[in-house]
Amino acid sequence: MALPDSGISGEEVPFPEIIELNVGGQVYITRYSTLTSVPDSLLWEMFSRKSAKGLARDTKGRFFVDRDGFLFRYILDYMRDQQLVLPDHFPERGRLQREAEFFNLPELVRLLAPRISKQNSLGDDGCQSDPEDSSPGADSARNLGSLSPGCGPGARQAAAAAAPDGKRSGFITIGYRGSYTLGRDSHTDAKFRRVARIMVCGKISLAKEVFGDTLNESRDPDRPPERYTSRYYLKFTFLEQAFDKLADAGFHMVACNSTGTCAFAHEQTDDKIWTSYTEYVFYRE
């Protein structure tokens, strides 16, 4: 339900008990008391004023905040009880810390900051920093003996798997579903290469290294970098662009396969509409 417009002249306009927010395109519904639970925070300043006039709204009347809509759920969760609870191997810790700084939540910023031991080495939280914040060759430049014990054997194996140039070996599979029309005399329609979405399967760290910002992670946002996924997809639909990125990263295609199924036939023209699924497997030594 859209909030009424605040353009009432004169006296103050109180905020409703239930408030709708649009944060970077993500809609949140929460209580007024939650948004004002941390004094001097940005949200406290926004909703403690005597009037809603001047606050940005979207086309449906919801209060609009131009920040990361996905990470805001952790900001809102913290404001409910002032406790930080994150998924295991949370990969966006550094970005969430920047969001906490923007919303002026100093205690949350402190909780998100990497812990430094007396030996000036990262503690347990060191393994949860953003993989994007480090350079591609950071793991190879690190001596295995200097790894913190809190990082566990998984981190040691990851560092050991790094090549001298900082690039790790592994497989990446890209797949797509397409459709084409097979008409009379076996003439194929020009829409054979119509691609709706290019899927990416493989290790998280490799996929991020190769495709960077063109990788859409919205369907599997919380998976740690050393795990595997089959739910990522690319923000573009040109296979050649994906091939170029893989080639630039040193990958070579080692296998491919494709299947086709006749979906239906046109009653008047006898043209058959086929759907296909194709996968390309790339490997880097």
C-alpha positions as YAML, in Angstrom:
chain: A
units: angstrom
residues:
- id: 1
  name: MET
  ca: [0.00, 0.00, 0.00]
- id: 2
  name: ALA
  ca: [1.45, 3.33, -1.04]
- id: 3
  name: LEU
  ca: [1.92, 5.97, 1.59]
- id: 4
  name: PRO
  ca: [-0.06, 9.18, 1.25]
- id: 5
  name: ASP
  ca: [1.73, 12.17, -0.15]
- id: 6
  name: SER
  ca: [3.30, 14.41, 2.47]
- id: 7
  name: GLY
  ca: [2.52, 17.62, 0.65]
- id: 8
  name: ILE
  ca: [0.17, 18.88, 3.36]
- id: 9
  name: SER
  ca: [0.97, 22.50, 4.01]
- id: 10
  name: GLY
  ca: [1.50, 23.85, 7.45]
- id: 11
  name: GLU
  ca: [1.86, 21.55, 10.46]
- id: 12
  name: GLU
  ca: [3.95, 18.45, 10.97]
- id: 13
  name: VAL
  ca: [3.04, 15.13, 9.34]
- id: 14
  name: PRO
  ca: [3.54, 12.12, 11.65]
- id: 15
  name: PHE
  ca: [5.05, 8.91, 10.29]
- id: 16
  name: PRO
  ca: [2.90, 5.77, 10.25]
- id: 17
  name: GLU
  ca: [3.77, 2.83, 12.49]
- id: 18
  name: ILE
  ca: [4.40, 0.60, 9.46]
- id: 19
  name: ILE
  ca: [6.80, 2.11, 6.92]
- id: 20
  name: GLU
  ca: [7.57, 0.94, 3.39]
- id: 21
  name: LEU
  ca: [11.10, 1.46, 2.05]
- id: 22
  name: ASN
  ca: [12.53, 1.13, -1.44]
- id: 23
  name: VAL
  ca: [16.27, 0.56, -1.06]
- id: 24
  name: GLY
  ca: [18.00, 0.27, -4.41]
- id: 25
  name: GLY
  ca: [14.92, -1.36, -5.94]
- id: 26
  name: GLN
  ca: [14.32, -3.80, -3.07]
- id: 27
  name: VAL
  ca: [11.16, -3.21, -1.04]
- id: 28
  name: TYR
  ca: [11.22, -3.52, 2.75]
- id: 29
  name: ILE
  ca: [8.33, -3.14, 5.21]
- id: 30
  name: THR
  ca: [9.24, -2.47, 8.82]
- id: 31
  name: ARG
  ca: [8.16, -0.61, 11.94]
- id: 32
  name: TYR
  ca: [8.84, 3.03, 12.64]
- id: 33
  name: SER
  ca: [10.37, 2.01, 16.00]
- id: 34
  name: THR
  ca: [12.93, -0.19, 14.19]
- id: 35
  name: LEU
  ca: [14.12, 2.63, 11.92]
- id: 36
  name: THR
  ca: [14.60, 4.93, 14.92]
- id: 37
  name: SER
  ca: [16.13, 2.33, 17.25]
- id: 38
  name: VAL
  ca: [19.73, 3.59, 16.89]
- id: 39
  name: PRO
  ca: [20.03, 7.26, 17.91]
- id: 40
  name: ASP
  ca: [22.01, 9.56, 15.60]
- id: 41
  name: SER
  ca: [22.01, 7.00, 12.78]
- id: 42
  name: LEU
  ca: [21.03, 8.14, 9.29]
- id: 43
  name: LEU
  ca: [17.66, 6.37, 9.44]
- id: 44
  name: TRP
  ca: [17.03, 7.85, 12.91]
- id: 45
  name: GLU
  ca: [17.67, 11.33, 11.49]
- id: 46
  name: MET
  ca: [15.40, 10.65, 8.49]
- id: 47
  name: PHE
  ca: [12.42, 9.43, 10.49]
- id: 48
  name: SER
  ca: [12.77, 11.49, 13.67]
- id: 49
  name: ARG
  ca: [12.01, 14.73, 11.88]
- id: 50
  name: LYS
  ca: [8.66, 16.42, 12.39]
- id: 51
  name: SER
  ca: [7.63, 16.08, 8.76]
- id: 52
  name: ALA
  ca: [8.15, 13.62, 5.93]
- id: 53
  name: LYS
  ca: [8.49, 16.53, 3.53]
- id: 54
  name: GLY
  ca: [11.81, 16.47, 1.73]
- id: 55
  name: LEU
  ca: [12.36, 12.70, 1.95]
- id: 56
  name: ALA
  ca: [12.74, 11.01, -1.43]
- id: 57
  name: ARG
  ca: [9.94, 8.70, -2.55]
- id: 58
  name: ASP
  ca: [9.44, 6.33, -5.45]
- id: 59
  name: THR
  ca: [6.49, 6.32, -7.85]
- id: 60
  name: LYS
  ca: [4.38, 4.30, -5.40]
- id: 61
  name: GLY
  ca: [4.99, 6.62, -2.47]
- id: 62
  name: ARG
  ca: [7.54, 4.46, -0.67]
- id: 63
  name: PHE
  ca: [10.52, 6.17, 0.98]
- id: 64
  name: PHE
  ca: [13.52, 5.73, -1.32]
- id: 65
  name: VAL
  ca: [17.15, 5.17, -0.32]
- id: 66
  name: ASP
  ca: [19.71, 4.86, -3.12]
- id: 67
  name: ARG
  ca: [21.89, 2.14, -1.59]
- id: 68
  name: ASP
  ca: [22.55, -1.59, -2.03]
- id: 69
  name: GLY
  ca: [19.13, -3.22, -1.66]
- id: 70
  name: PHE
  ca: [20.52, -6.71, -1.03]
- id: 71
  name: LEU
  ca: [22.86, -5.68, 1.80]
- id: 72
  name: PHE
  ca: [20.24, -3.47, 3.45]
- id: 73
  name: ARG
  ca: [18.51, -6.54, 4.88]
- id: 74
  name: TYR
  ca: [21.52, -7.01, 7.20]
- id: 75
  name: ILE
  ca: [21.39, -3.33, 8.16]
- id: 76
  name: LEU
  ca: [17.70, -3.65, 9.02]
- id: 77
  name: ASP
  ca: [18.26, -6.92, 10.86]
- id: 78
  name: TYR
  ca: [20.94, -5.27, 13.00]
- id: 79
  name: MET
  ca: [18.66, -2.35, 13.86]
- id: 80
  name: ARG
  ca: [16.01, -4.72, 15.20]
- id: 81
  name: ASP
  ca: [18.10, -6.01, 18.12]
- id: 82
  name: GLN
  ca: [21.61, -4.47, 17.68]
- id: 83
  name: GLN
  ca: [23.18, -7.86, 16.99]
- id: 84
  name: LEU
  ca: [25.19, -8.94, 13.95]
- id: 85
  name: VAL
  ca: [24.20, -12.29, 12.43]
- id: 86
  name: LEU
  ca: [25.67, -13.21, 9.03]
- id: 87
  name: PRO
  ca: [25.64, -16.41, 6.93]
- id: 88
  name: ASP
  ca: [28.65, -18.70, 7.08]
- id: 89
  name: HIS
  ca: [31.50, -17.59, 4.77]
- id: 90
  name: PHE
  ca: [29.72, -14.30, 4.05]
- id: 91
  name: PRO
  ca: [31.55, -12.84, 1.00]
- id: 92
  name: GLU
  ca: [30.31, -9.24, 1.19]
- id: 93
  name: ARG
  ca: [31.71, -8.25, 4.59]
- id: 94
  name: GLY
  ca: [33.75, -5.30, 3.30]
- id: 95
  name: ARG
  ca: [30.83, -3.91, 1.31]
- id: 96
  name: LEU
  ca: [28.49, -4.32, 4.26]
- id: 97
  name: GLN
  ca: [30.97, -2.36, 6.37]
- id: 98
  name: ARG
  ca: [30.77, 0.49, 3.85]
- id: 99
  name: GLU
  ca: [26.97, 0.38, 4.07]
- id: 100
  name: ALA
  ca: [27.17, 0.53, 7.86]
- id: 101
  name: GLU
  ca: [29.41, 3.60, 7.59]
- id: 102
  name: PHE
  ca: [26.91, 5.27, 5.24]
- id: 103
  name: PHE
  ca: [23.99, 4.63, 7.61]
- id: 104
  name: ASN
  ca: [26.14, 5.92, 10.50]
- id: 105
  name: LEU
  ca: [26.11, 2.75, 12.59]
- id: 106
  name: PRO
  ca: [29.52, 2.89, 14.34]
- id: 107
  name: GLU
  ca: [28.96, -0.20, 16.48]
- id: 108
  name: LEU
  ca: [28.09, -2.27, 13.41]
- id: 109
  name: VAL
  ca: [31.18, -0.90, 11.66]
- id: 110
  name: ARG
  ca: [33.26, -2.07, 14.61]
- id: 111
  name: LEU
  ca: [31.72, -5.56, 14.52]
- id: 112
  name: LEU
  ca: [32.44, -5.85, 10.80]
- id: 113
  name: ALA
  ca: [36.05, -4.66, 11.01]
- id: 114
  name: PRO
  ca: [38.70, -7.42, 10.60]
- id: 115
  name: ARG
  ca: [40.15, -8.54, 13.89]
- id: 116
  name: ILE
  ca: [43.90, -8.06, 14.36]
- id: 117
  name: SER
  ca: [45.74, -10.33, 16.78]
- id: 118
  name: LYS
  ca: [48.68, -9.31, 18.96]
- id: 119
  name: GLN
  ca: [51.01, -10.82, 16.36]
- id: 120
  name: ASN
  ca: [49.58, -8.34, 13.82]
- id: 121
  name: SER
  ca: [47.93, -11.12, 11.82]
- id: 122
  name: LEU
  ca: [44.30, -11.50, 10.87]
- id: 123
  name: GLY
  ca: [42.15, -13.47, 13.25]
- id: 124
  name: ASP
  ca: [39.14, -15.65, 12.45]
- id: 125
  name: ASP
  ca: [37.44, -12.87, 10.54]
- id: 126
  name: GLY
  ca: [40.34, -12.65, 8.12]
- id: 127
  name: CYS
  ca: [38.94, -15.51, 6.07]
- id: 128
  name: GLN
  ca: [35.64, -13.67, 5.55]
- id: 129
  name: SER
  ca: [36.93, -10.55, 3.80]
- id: 130
  name: ASP
  ca: [35.70, -9.67, 0.33]
- id: 131
  name: PRO
  ca: [37.47, -11.68, -2.38]
- id: 132
  name: GLU
  ca: [37.01, -8.66, -4.65]
- id: 133
  name: ASP
  ca: [39.04, -6.45, -2.31]
- id: 134
  name: SER
  ca: [42.27, -8.37, -2.90]
- id: 135
  name: SER
  ca: [44.33, -8.48, -6.03]
- id: 136
  name: PRO
  ca: [44.28, -11.64, -8.20]
- id: 137
  name: GLY
  ca: [47.82, -12.56, -7.14]
- id: 138
  name: ALA
  ca: [47.38, -11.95, -3.44]
- id: 139
  name: ASP
  ca: [47.10, -15.64, -2.54]
- id: 140
  name: SER
  ca: [50.24, -16.61, -4.43]
- id: 141
  name: ALA
  ca: [52.24, -13.77, -2.88]
- id: 142
  name: ARG
  ca: [51.34, -14.95, 0.62]
- id: 143
  name: ASN
  ca: [53.65, -17.49, 2.22]
- id: 144
  name: LEU
  ca: [51.80, -20.61, 3.36]
- id: 145
  name: GLY
  ca: [53.49, -20.51, 6.73]
- id: 146
  name: SER
  ca: [52.15, -17.04, 7.46]
- id: 147
  name: LEU
  ca: [48.51, -18.08, 7.12]
- id: 148
  name: SER
  ca: [46.49, -17.64, 10.29]
- id: 149
  name: PRO
  ca: [45.53, -20.92, 12.02]
- id: 150
  name: GLY
  ca: [41.96, -19.57, 12.11]
- id: 151
  name: CYS
  ca: [41.75, -19.80, 8.34]
- id: 152
  name: GLY
  ca: [41.81, -23.60, 8.49]
- id: 153
  name: PRO
  ca: [43.06, -26.18, 5.96]
- id: 154
  name: GLY
  ca: [40.70, -24.94, 3.24]
- id: 155
  name: ALA
  ca: [42.54, -21.64, 2.97]
- id: 156
  name: ARG
  ca: [45.93, -23.38, 2.88]
- id: 157
  name: GLN
  ca: [44.75, -25.65, 0.07]
- id: 158
  name: ALA
  ca: [43.44, -22.65, -1.84]
- id: 159
  name: ALA
  ca: [46.75, -20.86, -1.55]
- id: 160
  name: ALA
  ca: [48.66, -23.98, -2.53]
- id: 161
  name: ALA
  ca: [46.47, -24.37, -5.65]
- id: 162
  name: ALA
  ca: [47.43, -20.92, -6.91]
- id: 163
  name: ALA
  ca: [49.77, -20.85, -9.87]
- id: 164
  name: PRO
  ca: [52.94, -18.69, -9.82]
- id: 165
  name: ASP
  ca: [51.17, -15.98, -11.84]
- id: 166
  name: GLY
  ca: [48.27, -15.90, -9.38]
- id: 167
  name: LYS
  ca: [45.85, -17.76, -11.66]
- id: 168
  name: ARG
  ca: [44.31, -20.98, -10.45]
- id: 169
  name: SER
  ca: [43.54, -24.03, -12.53]
- id: 170
  name: GLY
  ca: [40.00, -25.28, -12.91]
- id: 171
  name: PHE
  ca: [36.92, -25.77, -15.07]
- id: 172
  name: ILE
  ca: [34.18, -23.34, -16.08]
- id: 173
  name: THR
  ca: [31.09, -24.51, -17.93]
- id: 174
  name: ILE
  ca: [28.79, -22.11, -19.73]
- id: 175
  name: GLY
  ca: [25.43, -23.21, -21.08]
- id: 176
  name: TYR
  ca: [22.48, -21.68, -22.85]
- id: 177
  name: ARG
  ca: [19.02, -22.57, -24.08]
- id: 178
  name: GLY
  ca: [18.14, -21.53, -27.60]
- id: 179
  name: SER
  ca: [15.42, -22.08, -30.17]
- id: 180
  name: TYR
  ca: [15.24, -22.32, -33.92]
- id: 181
  name: THR
  ca: [12.70, -23.02, -36.63]
- id: 182
  name: LEU
  ca: [13.23, -25.84, -39.12]
- id: 183
  name: GLY
  ca: [11.08, -25.23, -42.17]
- id: 184
  name: ARG
  ca: [10.44, -27.01, -45.42]
- id: 185
  name: ASP
  ca: [13.45, -28.33, -47.33]
- id: 186
  name: SER
  ca: [15.33, -28.24, -44.01]
- id: 187
  name: HIS
  ca: [15.86, -24.47, -44.17]
- id: 188
  name: THR
  ca: [16.75, -23.17, -40.73]
- id: 189
  name: ASP
  ca: [15.38, -19.83, -39.58]
- id: 190
  name: ALA
  ca: [17.83, -17.00, -38.91]
- id: 191
  name: LYS
  ca: [16.78, -16.96, -35.24]
- id: 192
  name: PHE
  ca: [18.77, -20.11, -34.56]
- id: 193
  name: ARG
  ca: [21.14, -18.27, -32.22]
- id: 194
  name: ARG
  ca: [18.45, -16.63, -30.11]
- id: 195
  name: VAL
  ca: [19.89, -16.88, -26.57]
- id: 196
  name: ALA
  ca: [17.83, -15.87, -23.57]
- id: 197
  name: ARG
  ca: [20.44, -16.36, -20.85]
- id: 198
  name: ILE
  ca: [23.99, -17.70, -20.56]
- id: 199
  name: MET
  ca: [24.46, -19.81, -17.43]
- id: 200
  name: VAL
  ca: [27.80, -20.17, -15.62]
- id: 201
  name: CYS
  ca: [28.82, -23.25, -13.62]
- id: 202
  name: GLY
  ca: [32.04, -23.64, -11.68]
- id: 203
  name: LYS
  ca: [34.02, -22.41, -8.68]
- id: 204
  name: ILE
  ca: [32.88, -19.01, -7.38]
- id: 205
  name: SER
  ca: [36.38, -17.51, -7.31]
- id: 206
  name: LEU
  ca: [37.12, -18.54, -10.91]
- id: 207
  name: ALA
  ca: [33.79, -17.25, -12.21]
- id: 208
  name: LYS
  ca: [34.32, -13.86, -10.53]
- id: 209
  name: GLU
  ca: [37.88, -13.63, -11.83]
- id: 210
  name: VAL
  ca: [36.85, -14.26, -15.44]
- id: 211
  name: PHE
  ca: [33.55, -12.40, -15.73]
- id: 212
  name: GLY
  ca: [33.84, -9.71, -13.04]
- id: 213
  name: ASP
  ca: [30.98, -7.20, -13.06]
- id: 214
  name: THR
  ca: [29.27, -8.96, -15.97]
- id: 215
  name: LEU
  ca: [28.46, -11.90, -13.66]
- id: 216
  name: ASN
  ca: [24.97, -11.82, -12.14]
- id: 217
  name: GLU
  ca: [25.13, -13.40, -8.67]
- id: 218
  name: SER
  ca: [21.57, -12.60, -7.55]
- id: 219
  name: ARG
  ca: [20.37, -16.22, -7.65]
- id: 220
  name: ASP
  ca: [23.14, -17.50, -5.37]
- id: 221
  name: PRO
  ca: [24.45, -14.49, -3.39]
- id: 222
  name: ASP
  ca: [25.81, -16.06, -0.18]
- id: 223
  name: ARG
  ca: [28.00, -18.89, -1.47]
- id: 224
  name: PRO
  ca: [31.67, -18.66, -0.35]
- id: 225
  name: PRO
  ca: [34.38, -18.20, -3.03]
- id: 226
  name: GLU
  ca: [35.86, -21.70, -2.72]
- id: 227
  name: ARG
  ca: [32.51, -23.44, -3.27]
- id: 228
  name: TYR
  ca: [30.82, -24.25, -6.57]
- id: 229
  name: THR
  ca: [27.61, -22.94, -8.13]
- id: 230
  name: SER
  ca: [25.43, -23.65, -11.15]
- id: 231
  name: ARG
  ca: [23.07, -20.71, -10.65]
- id: 232
  name: TYR
  ca: [25.10, -17.72, -11.86]
- id: 233
  name: TYR
  ca: [24.40, -16.19, -15.25]
- id: 234
  name: LEU
  ca: [25.85, -13.41, -17.40]
- id: 235
  name: LYS
  ca: [24.42, -9.94, -17.88]
- id: 236
  name: PHE
  ca: [24.97, -10.18, -21.65]
- id: 237
  name: THR
  ca: [23.68, -12.72, -24.18]
- id: 238
  name: PHE
  ca: [26.51, -12.91, -26.72]
- id: 239
  name: LEU
  ca: [28.34, -16.23, -26.57]
- id: 240
  name: GLU
  ca: [31.35, -14.75, -28.37]
- id: 241
  name: GLN
  ca: [31.74, -12.18, -25.60]
- id: 242
  name: ALA
  ca: [31.87, -14.99, -23.04]
- id: 243
  name: PHE
  ca: [34.39, -16.87, -25.18]
- id: 244
  name: ASP
  ca: [36.58, -13.75, -25.41]
- id: 245
  name: LYS
  ca: [36.62, -13.30, -21.64]
- id: 246
  name: LEU
  ca: [37.51, -16.95, -21.08]
- id: 247
  name: ALA
  ca: [40.26, -16.82, -23.70]
- id: 248
  name: ASP
  ca: [41.70, -13.63, -22.18]
- id: 249
  name: ALA
  ca: [41.83, -15.40, -18.80]
- id: 250
  name: GLY
  ca: [43.79, -18.33, -20.29]
- id: 251
  name: PHE
  ca: [40.98, -20.87, -20.59]
- id: 252
  name: HIS
  ca: [40.65, -23.32, -23.51]
- id: 253
  name: MET
  ca: [37.53, -25.18, -24.57]
- id: 254
  name: VAL
  ca: [37.95, -28.92, -23.95]
- id: 255
  name: ALA
  ca: [34.42, -30.25, -24.59]
- id: 256
  name: CYS
  ca: [30.95, -29.28, -25.71]
- id: 257
  name: ASN
  ca: [27.59, -30.98, -26.11]
- id: 258
  name: SER
  ca: [24.12, -30.05, -27.29]
- id: 259
  name: THR
  ca: [20.63, -31.53, -27.26]
- id: 260
  name: GLY
  ca: [17.59, -30.54, -29.34]
- id: 261
  name: THR
  ca: [13.90, -31.22, -28.84]
- id: 262
  name: CYS
  ca: [11.00, -30.49, -31.17]
- id: 263
  name: ALA
  ca: [8.56, -28.40, -29.15]
- id: 264
  name: PHE
  ca: [5.72, -28.16, -31.68]
- id: 265
  name: ALA
  ca: [4.97, -27.91, -35.41]
- id: 266
  name: HIS
  ca: [3.11, -25.06, -37.09]
- id: 267
  name: GLU
  ca: [-0.26, -26.29, -38.38]
- id: 268
  name: GLN
  ca: [-0.24, -24.30, -41.64]
- id: 269
  name: THR
  ca: [3.41, -24.13, -42.68]
- id: 270
  name: ASP
  ca: [4.66, -27.45, -41.27]
- id: 271
  name: ASP
  ca: [7.57, -25.51, -39.74]
- id: 272
  name: LYS
  ca: [8.94, -27.19, -36.61]
- id: 273
  name: ILE
  ca: [10.04, -25.18, -33.61]
- id: 274
  name: TRP
  ca: [13.04, -26.76, -31.91]
- id: 275
  name: THR
  ca: [14.54, -25.93, -28.54]
- id: 276
  name: SER
  ca: [18.13, -26.75, -27.68]
- id: 277
  name: TYR
  ca: [20.46, -26.76, -24.71]
- id: 278
  name: THR
  ca: [24.19, -26.42, -25.28]
- id: 279
  name: GLU
  ca: [27.15, -26.54, -22.88]
- id: 280
  name: TYR
  ca: [30.78, -25.57, -23.41]
- id: 281
  name: VAL
  ca: [33.42, -26.78, -20.97]
- id: 282
  name: PHE
  ca: [36.57, -24.64, -20.54]
- id: 283
  name: TYR
  ca: [39.72, -25.52, -18.61]
- id: 284
  name: ARG
  ca: [42.80, -23.62, -17.46]
- id: 285
  name: GLU
  ca: [45.94, -25.42, -16.33]
...
